[in-house]
Coordinates of C-alpha atoms and ligand atoms in Angstrom, one line a residue:
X1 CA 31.8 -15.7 31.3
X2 CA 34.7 -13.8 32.2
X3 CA 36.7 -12.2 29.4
X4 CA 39.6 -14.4 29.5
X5 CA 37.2 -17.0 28.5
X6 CA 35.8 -15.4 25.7
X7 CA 37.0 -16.4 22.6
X8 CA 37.0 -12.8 21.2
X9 CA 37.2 -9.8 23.6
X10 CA 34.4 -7.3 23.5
X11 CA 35.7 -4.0 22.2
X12 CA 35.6 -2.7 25.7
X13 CA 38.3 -5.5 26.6
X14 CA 40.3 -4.5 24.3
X15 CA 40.6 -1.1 25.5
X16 CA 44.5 0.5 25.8
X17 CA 44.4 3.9 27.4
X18 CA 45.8 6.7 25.0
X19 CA 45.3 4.2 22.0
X20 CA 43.7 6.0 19.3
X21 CA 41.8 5.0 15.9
X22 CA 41.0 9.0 15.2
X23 CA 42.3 12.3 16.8
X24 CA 40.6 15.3 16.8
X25 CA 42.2 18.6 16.7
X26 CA 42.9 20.7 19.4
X27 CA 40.4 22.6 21.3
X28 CA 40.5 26.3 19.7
X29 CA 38.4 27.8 22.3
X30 CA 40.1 27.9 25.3
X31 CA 39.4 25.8 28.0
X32 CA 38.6 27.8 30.7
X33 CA 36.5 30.0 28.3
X34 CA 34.3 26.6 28.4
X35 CA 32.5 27.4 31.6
X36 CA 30.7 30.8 30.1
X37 CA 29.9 28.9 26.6
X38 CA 28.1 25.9 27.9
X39 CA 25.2 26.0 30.2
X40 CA 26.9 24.4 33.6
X41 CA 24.7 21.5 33.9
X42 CA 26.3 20.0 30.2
X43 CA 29.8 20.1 30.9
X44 CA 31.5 16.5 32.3
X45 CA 33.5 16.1 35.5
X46 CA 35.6 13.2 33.6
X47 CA 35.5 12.0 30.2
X48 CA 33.3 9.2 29.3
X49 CA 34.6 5.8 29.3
X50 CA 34.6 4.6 26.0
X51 CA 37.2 2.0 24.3
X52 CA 40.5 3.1 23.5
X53 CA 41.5 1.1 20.4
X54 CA 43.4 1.6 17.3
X55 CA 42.1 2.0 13.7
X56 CA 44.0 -1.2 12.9
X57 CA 42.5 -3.2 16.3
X58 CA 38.8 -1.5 15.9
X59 CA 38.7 -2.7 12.1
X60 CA 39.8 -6.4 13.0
X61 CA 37.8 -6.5 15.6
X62 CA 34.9 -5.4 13.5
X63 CA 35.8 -7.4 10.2
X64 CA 36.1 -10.9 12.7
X65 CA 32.9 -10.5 14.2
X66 CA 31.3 -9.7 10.6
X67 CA 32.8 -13.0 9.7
X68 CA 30.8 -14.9 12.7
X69 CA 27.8 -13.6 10.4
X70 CA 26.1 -15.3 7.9
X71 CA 24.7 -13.0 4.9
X72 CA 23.7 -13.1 1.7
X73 CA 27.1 -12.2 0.7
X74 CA 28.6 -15.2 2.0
X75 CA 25.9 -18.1 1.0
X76 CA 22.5 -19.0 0.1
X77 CA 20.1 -17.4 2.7
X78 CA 16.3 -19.2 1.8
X79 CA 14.4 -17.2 4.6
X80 CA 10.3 -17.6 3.6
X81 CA 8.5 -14.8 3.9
X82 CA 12.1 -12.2 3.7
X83 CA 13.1 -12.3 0.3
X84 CA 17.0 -12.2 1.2
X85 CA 17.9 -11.6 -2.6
X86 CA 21.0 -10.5 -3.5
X87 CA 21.5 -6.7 -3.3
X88 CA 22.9 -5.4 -6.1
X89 CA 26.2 -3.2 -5.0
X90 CA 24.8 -0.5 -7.7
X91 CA 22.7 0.4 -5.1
X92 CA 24.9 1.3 -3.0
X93 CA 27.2 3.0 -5.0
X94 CA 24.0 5.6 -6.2
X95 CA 23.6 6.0 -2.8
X96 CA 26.5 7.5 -1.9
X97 CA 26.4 10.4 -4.2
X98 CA 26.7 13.5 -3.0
X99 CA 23.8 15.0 -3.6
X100 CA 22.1 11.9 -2.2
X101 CA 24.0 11.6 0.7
X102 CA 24.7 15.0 2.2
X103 CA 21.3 16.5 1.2
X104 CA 19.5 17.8 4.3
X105 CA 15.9 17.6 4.7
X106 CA 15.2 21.2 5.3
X107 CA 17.0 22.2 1.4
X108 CA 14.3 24.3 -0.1
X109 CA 12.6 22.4 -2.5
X110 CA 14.2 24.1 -5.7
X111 CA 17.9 23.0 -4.6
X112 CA 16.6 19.6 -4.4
X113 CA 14.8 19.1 -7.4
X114 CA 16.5 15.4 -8.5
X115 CA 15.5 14.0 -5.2
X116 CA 12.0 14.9 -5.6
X117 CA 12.0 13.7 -9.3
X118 CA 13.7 10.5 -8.2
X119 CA 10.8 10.2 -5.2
X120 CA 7.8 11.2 -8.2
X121 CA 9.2 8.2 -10.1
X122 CA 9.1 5.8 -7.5
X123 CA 6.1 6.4 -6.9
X124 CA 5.1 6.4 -10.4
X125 CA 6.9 2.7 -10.6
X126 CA 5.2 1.3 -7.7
X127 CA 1.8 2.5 -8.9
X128 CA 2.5 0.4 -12.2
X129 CA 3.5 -2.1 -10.5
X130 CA 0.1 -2.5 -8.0
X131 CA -2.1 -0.7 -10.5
X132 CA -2.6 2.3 -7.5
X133 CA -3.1 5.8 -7.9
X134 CA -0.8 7.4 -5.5
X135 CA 2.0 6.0 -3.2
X136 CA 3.5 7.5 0.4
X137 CA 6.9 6.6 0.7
X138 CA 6.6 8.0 4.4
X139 CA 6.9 4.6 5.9
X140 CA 9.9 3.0 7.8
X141 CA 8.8 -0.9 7.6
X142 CA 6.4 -3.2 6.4
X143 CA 4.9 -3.2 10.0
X144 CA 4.7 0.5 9.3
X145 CA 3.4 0.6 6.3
X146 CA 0.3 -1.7 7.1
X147 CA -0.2 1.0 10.2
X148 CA -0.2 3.4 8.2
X149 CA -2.4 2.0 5.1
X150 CA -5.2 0.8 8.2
X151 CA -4.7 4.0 9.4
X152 CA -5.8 5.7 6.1
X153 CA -8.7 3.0 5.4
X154 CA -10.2 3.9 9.3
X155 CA -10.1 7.5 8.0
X156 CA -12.0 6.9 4.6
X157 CA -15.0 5.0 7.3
X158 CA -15.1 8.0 9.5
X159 CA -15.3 10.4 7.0
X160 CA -18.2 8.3 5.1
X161 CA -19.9 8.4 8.5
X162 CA -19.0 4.9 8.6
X163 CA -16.6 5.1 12.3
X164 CA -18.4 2.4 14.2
X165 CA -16.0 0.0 11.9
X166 CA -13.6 -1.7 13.9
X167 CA -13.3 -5.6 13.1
X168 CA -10.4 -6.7 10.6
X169 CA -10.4 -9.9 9.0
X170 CA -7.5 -11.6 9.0
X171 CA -6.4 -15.5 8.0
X172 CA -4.7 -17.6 10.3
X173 CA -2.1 -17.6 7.8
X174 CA -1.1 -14.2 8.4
X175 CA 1.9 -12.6 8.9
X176 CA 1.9 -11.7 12.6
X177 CA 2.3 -7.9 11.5
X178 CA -1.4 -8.2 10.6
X179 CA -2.9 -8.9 13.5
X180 CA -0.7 -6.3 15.1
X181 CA -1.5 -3.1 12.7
X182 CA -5.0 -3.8 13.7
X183 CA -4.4 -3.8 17.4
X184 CA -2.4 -0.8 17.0
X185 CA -5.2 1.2 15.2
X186 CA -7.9 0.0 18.0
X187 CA -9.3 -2.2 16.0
X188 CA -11.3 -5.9 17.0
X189 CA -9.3 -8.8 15.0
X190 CA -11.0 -11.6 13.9
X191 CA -9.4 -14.6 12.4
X192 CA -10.7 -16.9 9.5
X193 CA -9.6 -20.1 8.9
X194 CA -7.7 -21.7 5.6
X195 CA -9.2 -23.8 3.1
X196 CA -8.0 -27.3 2.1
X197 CA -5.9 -25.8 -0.8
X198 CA -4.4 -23.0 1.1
X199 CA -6.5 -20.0 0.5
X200 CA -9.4 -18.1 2.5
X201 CA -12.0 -20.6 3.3
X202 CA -15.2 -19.1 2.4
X203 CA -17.7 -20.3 4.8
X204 CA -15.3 -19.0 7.3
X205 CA -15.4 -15.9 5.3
X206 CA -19.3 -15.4 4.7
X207 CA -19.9 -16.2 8.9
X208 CA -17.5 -12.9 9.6
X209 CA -19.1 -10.3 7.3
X210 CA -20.7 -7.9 8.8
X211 CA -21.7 -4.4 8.8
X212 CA -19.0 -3.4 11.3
X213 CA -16.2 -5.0 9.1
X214 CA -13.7 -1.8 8.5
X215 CA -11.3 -4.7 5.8
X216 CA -9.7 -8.0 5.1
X217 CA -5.6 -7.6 5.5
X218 CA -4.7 -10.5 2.9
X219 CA -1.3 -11.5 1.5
X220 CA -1.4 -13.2 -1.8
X221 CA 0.6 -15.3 -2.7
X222 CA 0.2 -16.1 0.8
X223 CA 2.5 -16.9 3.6
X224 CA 2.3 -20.7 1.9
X225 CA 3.6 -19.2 -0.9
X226 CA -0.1 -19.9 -2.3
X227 CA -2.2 -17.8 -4.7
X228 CA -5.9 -17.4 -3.5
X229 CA -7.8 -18.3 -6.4
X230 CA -10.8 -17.4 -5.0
X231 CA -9.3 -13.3 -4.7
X232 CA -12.2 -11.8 -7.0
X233 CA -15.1 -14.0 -4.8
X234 CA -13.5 -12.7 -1.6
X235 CA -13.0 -9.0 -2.8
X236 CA -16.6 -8.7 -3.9
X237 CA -17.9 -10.3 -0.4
X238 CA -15.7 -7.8 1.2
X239 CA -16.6 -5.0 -0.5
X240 CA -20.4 -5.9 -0.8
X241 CA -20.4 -5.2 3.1
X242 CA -18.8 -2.5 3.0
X243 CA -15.3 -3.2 4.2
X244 CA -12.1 -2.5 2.0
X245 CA -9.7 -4.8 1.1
X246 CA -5.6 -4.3 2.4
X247 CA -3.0 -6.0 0.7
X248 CA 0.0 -6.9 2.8
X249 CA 2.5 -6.9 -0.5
X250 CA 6.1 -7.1 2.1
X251 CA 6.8 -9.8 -1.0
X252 CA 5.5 -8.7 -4.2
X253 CA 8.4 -11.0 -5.8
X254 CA 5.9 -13.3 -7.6
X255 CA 3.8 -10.9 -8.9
X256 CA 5.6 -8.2 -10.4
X257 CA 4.5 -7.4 -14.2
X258 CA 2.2 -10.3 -13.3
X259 CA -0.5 -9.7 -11.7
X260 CA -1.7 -6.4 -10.0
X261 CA -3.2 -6.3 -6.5
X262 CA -5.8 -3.1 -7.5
X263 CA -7.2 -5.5 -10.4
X264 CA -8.0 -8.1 -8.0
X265 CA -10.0 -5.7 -5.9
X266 CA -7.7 -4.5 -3.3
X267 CA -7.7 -0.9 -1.9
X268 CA -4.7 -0.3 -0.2
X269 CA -1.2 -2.0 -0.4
X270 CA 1.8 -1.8 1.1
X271 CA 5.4 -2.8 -0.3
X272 CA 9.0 -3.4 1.5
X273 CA 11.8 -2.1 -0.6
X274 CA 13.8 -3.9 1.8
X275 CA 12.3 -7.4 0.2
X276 CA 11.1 -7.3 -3.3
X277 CA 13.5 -3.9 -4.2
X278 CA 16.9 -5.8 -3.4
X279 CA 18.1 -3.3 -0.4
X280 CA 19.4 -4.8 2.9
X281 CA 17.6 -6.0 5.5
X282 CA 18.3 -7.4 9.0
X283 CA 19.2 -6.4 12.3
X284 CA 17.1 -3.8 12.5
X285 CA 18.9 -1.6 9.6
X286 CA 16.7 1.1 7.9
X287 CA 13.4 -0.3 5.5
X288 CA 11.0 1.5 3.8
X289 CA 7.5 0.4 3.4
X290 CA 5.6 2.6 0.4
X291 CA 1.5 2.4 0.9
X292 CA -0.9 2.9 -2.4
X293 CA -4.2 3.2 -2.3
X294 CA -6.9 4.0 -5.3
X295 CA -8.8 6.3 -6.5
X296 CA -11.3 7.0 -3.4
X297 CA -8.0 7.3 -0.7
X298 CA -5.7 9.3 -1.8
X299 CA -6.9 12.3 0.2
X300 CA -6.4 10.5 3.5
X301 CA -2.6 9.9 2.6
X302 CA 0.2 11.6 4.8
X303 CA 1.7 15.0 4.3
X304 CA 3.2 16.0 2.5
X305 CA 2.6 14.1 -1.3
X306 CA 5.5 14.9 -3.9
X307 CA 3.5 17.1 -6.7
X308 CA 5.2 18.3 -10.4
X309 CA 3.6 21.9 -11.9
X310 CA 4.4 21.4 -15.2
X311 CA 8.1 22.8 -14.9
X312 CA 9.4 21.9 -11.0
X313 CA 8.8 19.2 -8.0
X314 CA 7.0 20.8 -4.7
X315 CA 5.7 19.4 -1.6
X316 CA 2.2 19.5 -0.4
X317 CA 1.3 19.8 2.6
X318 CA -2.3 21.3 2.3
X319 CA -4.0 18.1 2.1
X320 CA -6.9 18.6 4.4
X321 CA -7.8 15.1 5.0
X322 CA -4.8 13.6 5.5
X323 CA -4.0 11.4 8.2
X324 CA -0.9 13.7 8.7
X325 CA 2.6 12.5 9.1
X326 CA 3.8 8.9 10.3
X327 CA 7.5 9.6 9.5
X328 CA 9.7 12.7 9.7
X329 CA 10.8 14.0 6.4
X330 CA 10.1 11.9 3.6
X331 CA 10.6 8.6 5.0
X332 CA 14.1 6.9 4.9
X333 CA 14.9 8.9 1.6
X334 CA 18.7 6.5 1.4
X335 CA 16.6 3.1 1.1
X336 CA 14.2 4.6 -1.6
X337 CA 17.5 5.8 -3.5
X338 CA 18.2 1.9 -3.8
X339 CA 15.0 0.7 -4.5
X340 CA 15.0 3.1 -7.4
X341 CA 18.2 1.9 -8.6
X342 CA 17.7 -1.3 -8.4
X343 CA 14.1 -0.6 -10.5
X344 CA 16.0 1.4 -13.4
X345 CA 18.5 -1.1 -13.5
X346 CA 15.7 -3.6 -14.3
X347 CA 13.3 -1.9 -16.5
X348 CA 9.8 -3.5 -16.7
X349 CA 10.7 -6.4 -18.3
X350 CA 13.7 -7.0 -15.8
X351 CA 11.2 -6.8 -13.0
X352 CA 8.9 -9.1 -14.7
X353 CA 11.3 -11.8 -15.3
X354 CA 12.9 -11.7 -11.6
X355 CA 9.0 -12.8 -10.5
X356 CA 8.8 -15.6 -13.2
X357 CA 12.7 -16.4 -12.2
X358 CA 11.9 -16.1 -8.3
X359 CA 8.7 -18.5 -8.8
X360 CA 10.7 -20.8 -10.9
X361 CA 13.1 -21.6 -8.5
X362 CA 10.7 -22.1 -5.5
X363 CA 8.8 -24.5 -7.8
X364 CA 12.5 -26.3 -8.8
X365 CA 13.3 -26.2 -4.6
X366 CA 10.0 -28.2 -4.3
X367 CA 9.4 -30.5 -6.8
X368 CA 12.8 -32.1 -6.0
X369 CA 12.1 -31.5 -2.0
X370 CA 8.8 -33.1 -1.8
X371 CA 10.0 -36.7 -1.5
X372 CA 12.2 -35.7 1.4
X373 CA 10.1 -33.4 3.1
X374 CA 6.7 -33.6 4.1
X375 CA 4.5 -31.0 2.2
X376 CA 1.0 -30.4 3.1
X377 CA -0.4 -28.0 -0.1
X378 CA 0.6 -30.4 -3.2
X379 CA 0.5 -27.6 -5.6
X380 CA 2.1 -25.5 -8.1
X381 CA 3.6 -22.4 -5.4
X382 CA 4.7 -19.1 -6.1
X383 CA 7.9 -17.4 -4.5
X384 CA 7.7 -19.5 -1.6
X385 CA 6.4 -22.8 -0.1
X386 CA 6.2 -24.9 3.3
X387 CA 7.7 -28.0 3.8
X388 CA 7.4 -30.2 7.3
X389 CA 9.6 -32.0 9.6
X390 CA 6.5 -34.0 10.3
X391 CA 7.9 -37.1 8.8
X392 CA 11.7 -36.9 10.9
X393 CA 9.5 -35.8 13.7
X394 CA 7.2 -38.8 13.7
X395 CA 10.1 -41.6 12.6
X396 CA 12.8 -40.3 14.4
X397 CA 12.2 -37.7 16.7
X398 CA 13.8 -34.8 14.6
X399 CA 12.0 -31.6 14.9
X400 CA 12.5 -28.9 12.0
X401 CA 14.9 -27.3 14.9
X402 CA 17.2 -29.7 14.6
X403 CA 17.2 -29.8 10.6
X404 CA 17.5 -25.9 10.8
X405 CA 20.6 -25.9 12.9
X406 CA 22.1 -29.3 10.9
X407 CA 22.2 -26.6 7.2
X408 CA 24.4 -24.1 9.5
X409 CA 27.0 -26.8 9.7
X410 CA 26.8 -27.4 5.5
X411 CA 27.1 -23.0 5.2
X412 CA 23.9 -22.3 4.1
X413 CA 21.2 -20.1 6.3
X414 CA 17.7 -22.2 8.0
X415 CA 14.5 -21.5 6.1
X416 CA 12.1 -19.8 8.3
X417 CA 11.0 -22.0 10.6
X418 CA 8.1 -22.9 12.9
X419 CA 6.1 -20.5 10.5
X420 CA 2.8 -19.9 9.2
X421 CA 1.3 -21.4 12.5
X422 CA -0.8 -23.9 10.3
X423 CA 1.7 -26.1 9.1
X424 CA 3.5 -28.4 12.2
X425 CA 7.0 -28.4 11.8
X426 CA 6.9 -26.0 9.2
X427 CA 9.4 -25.2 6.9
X428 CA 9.6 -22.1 4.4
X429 CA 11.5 -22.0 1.9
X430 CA 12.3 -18.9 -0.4
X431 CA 15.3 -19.4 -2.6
X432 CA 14.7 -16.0 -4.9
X433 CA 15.4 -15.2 -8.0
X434 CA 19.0 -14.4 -7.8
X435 CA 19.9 -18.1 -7.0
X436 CA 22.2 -20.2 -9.7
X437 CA 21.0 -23.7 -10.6
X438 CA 24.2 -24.8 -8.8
X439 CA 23.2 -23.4 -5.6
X440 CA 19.9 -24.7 -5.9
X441 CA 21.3 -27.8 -6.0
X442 CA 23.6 -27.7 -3.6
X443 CA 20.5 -26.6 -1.4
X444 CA 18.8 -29.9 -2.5
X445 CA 21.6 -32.3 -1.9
X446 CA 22.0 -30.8 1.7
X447 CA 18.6 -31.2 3.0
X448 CA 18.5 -34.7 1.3
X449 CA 21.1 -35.6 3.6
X450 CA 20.1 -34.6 6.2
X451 CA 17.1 -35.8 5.8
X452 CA 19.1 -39.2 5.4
X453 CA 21.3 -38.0 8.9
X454 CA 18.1 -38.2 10.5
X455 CA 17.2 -41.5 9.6
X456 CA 21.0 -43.0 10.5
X457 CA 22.3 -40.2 13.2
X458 CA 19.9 -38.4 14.8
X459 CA 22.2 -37.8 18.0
X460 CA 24.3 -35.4 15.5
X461 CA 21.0 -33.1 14.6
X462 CA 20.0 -33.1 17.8
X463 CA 23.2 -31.7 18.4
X464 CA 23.8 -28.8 15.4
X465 CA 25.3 -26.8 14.9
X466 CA 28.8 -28.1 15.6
X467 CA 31.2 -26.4 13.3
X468 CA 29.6 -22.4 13.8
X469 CA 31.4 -20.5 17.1
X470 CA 28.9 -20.8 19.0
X471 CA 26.6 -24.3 19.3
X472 CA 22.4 -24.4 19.9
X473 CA 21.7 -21.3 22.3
X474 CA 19.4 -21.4 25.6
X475 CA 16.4 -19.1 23.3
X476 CA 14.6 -18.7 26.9
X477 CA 17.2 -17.4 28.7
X478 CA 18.5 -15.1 25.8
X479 CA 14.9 -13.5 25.6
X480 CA 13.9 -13.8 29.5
X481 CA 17.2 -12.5 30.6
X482 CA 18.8 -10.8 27.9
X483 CA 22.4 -9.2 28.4
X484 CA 22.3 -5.9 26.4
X485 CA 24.5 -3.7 28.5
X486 CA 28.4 -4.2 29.2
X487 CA 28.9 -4.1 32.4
X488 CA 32.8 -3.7 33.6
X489 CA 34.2 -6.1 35.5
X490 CA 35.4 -4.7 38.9
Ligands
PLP501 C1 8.3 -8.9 6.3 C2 6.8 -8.9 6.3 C3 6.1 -7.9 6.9 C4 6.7 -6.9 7.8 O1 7.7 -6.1 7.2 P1 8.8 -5.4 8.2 O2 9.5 -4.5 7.2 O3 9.6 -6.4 8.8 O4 8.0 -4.6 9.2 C5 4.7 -8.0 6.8 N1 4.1 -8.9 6.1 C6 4.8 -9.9 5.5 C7 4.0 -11.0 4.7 C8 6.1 -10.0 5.6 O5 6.8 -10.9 5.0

């Protein structure tokens, strides 16, 4: 497309030479001085060619295209297995403090004494919260943070003279993060398949076990938004072989001040501040993804751990068995400044009642989906649950595509979609816990119609969106050939 086509000129378009949106001061080093200061090889023939805009153009331009967005900010934003909850703006105005915000990682210890407290506490929190012992706060992701917890588990088997360990058990409801960590740490993955209610199916379990199992990544609730009922059964199988047990808690909105992953038997979880803990998330912005582990593990996690002697906060980086560091620093220290807001903002009771509130409305979202929507696991779900296009797909010919790209046209963000794997058509739904009834609702009466569209206009699903700037993209060609690089027109 050339640019006169475009409907909004990149920024690079817009570009007026000598227009300004910041000016530096004058050079106070003479220029010819330049040559002896800076090694030859550094110094540019011409300046670079960046846009020339002013403050008033960049921030229009930059405003407009935020507008082309959706985000939580603007509307409901039900993305399964994501936990787009509102984030509270607290958050963000703790972060900013000063001595938050300009603190640089190499301030001795002493001068930073209320960012070690505030990274002791979390860690204290998140312990209460999964029953652990000790929690890294090292970890950039979720992805991350399973790497990182595997990592530590293959450490505890080598060190028990157990290294020949390398199969992880995973269920083919997984998130596809699972399946990856265990790749990454050279491990063998083998899958095992669901039962008719949702959870681990046990024969499928029982065939797998093994004295080579290293552990079982599970999530629960699960990516159906399904508790395993079964967990205490499947921990005990595990661990009677020898294998530990990893919980994959990216979403621990359902079970906080519930129910504690360590007391059902697992070893090792991780947690996403950027899900359960209310900061951002999307396009690729920083996460944080803490890993606890019990008693037994806490002397393979990474350097250095946040200690207290009694009167002041140290590091400690004489931890002999450690796996060693998987982050620089302490991790992405701004995103764990949020997650502890938004936890002392809470309290315990607060976090308790955003699980019971978060399950609540999933279970609301359901029961008055169900007749609409085709869902395979009839039963009471937890933060999250899977509904089908199977019904518009068979009747009609409407795939859940088409019903995800029909809700951008009413304002409201697609469910996840096409995911877990064992659910056709799938659907998944997480409304969280900072959803009104009325947007509930309003969720509601959308997909009813178009669940109704698809029964007397299909032709207009099949062709949604048509009221966002741009209409149903060519996905191949935008991940075959992507165009990531401007590229001036001669
Ligand atoms: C989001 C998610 C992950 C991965 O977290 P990232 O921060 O995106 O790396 C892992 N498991 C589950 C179940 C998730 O929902």
């Amino acid at each position: 497309m050339t640019a006169a086509m475009r409907p909004e000129p990149l920024i690079f378009e817009m570009s007026t030479p000598g227009h300004r949106a910041y000016s530096l001061p004058d050079l106070d080093v003479p220029k010819e001085k330049l040559a002896d200061l800076l090694p030859a090889n550094l110094v540019r023939e011409k300046a670079p060619e960046l846009p020339e805009v002013a403050e008033v153009d960049l921030i229009r331009h930059f405003i407009r295209l935020s507008e082309k967005n959706h985000a939580v900010d603007v509307d409901f934003y039900p993305l399964g297995s994501c936990t787009m909850k509102y984030s509270p703006k607290i958050n963000e105005a703790v972060v900013r403090y000063p001595g938050f915000a300009n603190v640089h990682p190499y301030t001795p210890d002493e001068l930073v004494q209320g960012s070690l407290q505030l990274m002791a506490e979390t860690e204290k929190y998140l312990c209460q919260i999964g029953g652990l012992t000790r929690v890294t706060l090292q970890p950039a992701a979720g992805a991350h943070g399973e790497f990182t917890g595997l990592a530590i588990i293959m450490a505890y088997h080598k060190d028990h003279g157990q290294g020949h360990r390398n199969k992880v058990i995973v269920p083919d409801s997984a998130h596809g993060t699972n399946p990856a960590t265990a790749a990454m740490n050279g491990c063998q993955i083998v899958q095992v398949k669901s039962n008719e209610r949702g959870g681990v199916d046990l024969d499928s379990l029982k065939e797998v076990l093994d004295e080579n199992v290293a552990a079982l990544m599970l999530t629960n609730p699960n990516t159906l938004g399904l508790f395993d009922e079964n967990i205490h059964k499947i921990a005990e199988m595990v661990h009677k072989v020898g294998g530990l047990l990893y919980y994959d808690g990216a979403n621990a909105n359902a079970i906080m001040g519930l129910a504690r992953p360590a007391d059902a038997g697992f070893d090792v979880v991780h947690f996403n501040l950027h899900k359960t803990f209310s900061t951002p998330h999307g396009g690729g912005g920083p996460g944080s993804g803490p890993v606890g582990v019990t008693a037994k593990l806490v002397d393979y996690l990474p350097v250095p751990t946040v200690e207290f002697d009694g009167t002041k906060y140290y590091l400690d980086y004489n931890r002999p068995k450690s796996i060693g560091k998987v982050k620089s620093f302490y991790g992405n220290f701004g995103v764990v400044v949020k997650g502890y807001t938004y936890m002392r903002a809470l309290g315990g009771q607060g976090l308790k009642e955003a699980s019971e509130d978060a399950v609540l409305n999933a279970n609301y979202l359901m029961a008055n989906l169900k007749d609409a929507f085709y869902l395979m696991y009839d039963r009471i779900c937890k933060h999250e649950f899977v509904l089908s296009s199977k019904w518009q797909k068979e009747k009609y010919g409407i795939s859940t595509l088409d019903v995800a790209k029909r809700l951008l046209d009413y304002g409201m963000h697609p469910p996840t979609v096409y995911f877990p794997l064992i659910v056709a058509e799938a659907l998944m739904i997480e409304p969280t816990e900072t959803e009104s009834k009325g947007t509930l609702d309003r969720f509601i009466a959308i997909m009813r119609k178009i669940a109704k569209e698809a029964e007397t206009e299909p032709e207009t699903l099949h062709k949604a969106p048509l009221t966002t700037p741009v209409g149903r993209l060519d996905e191949v060609t935008a991940s075959r050939k992507p165009v990531i690089r401007y590229k001036k027109e001669a």
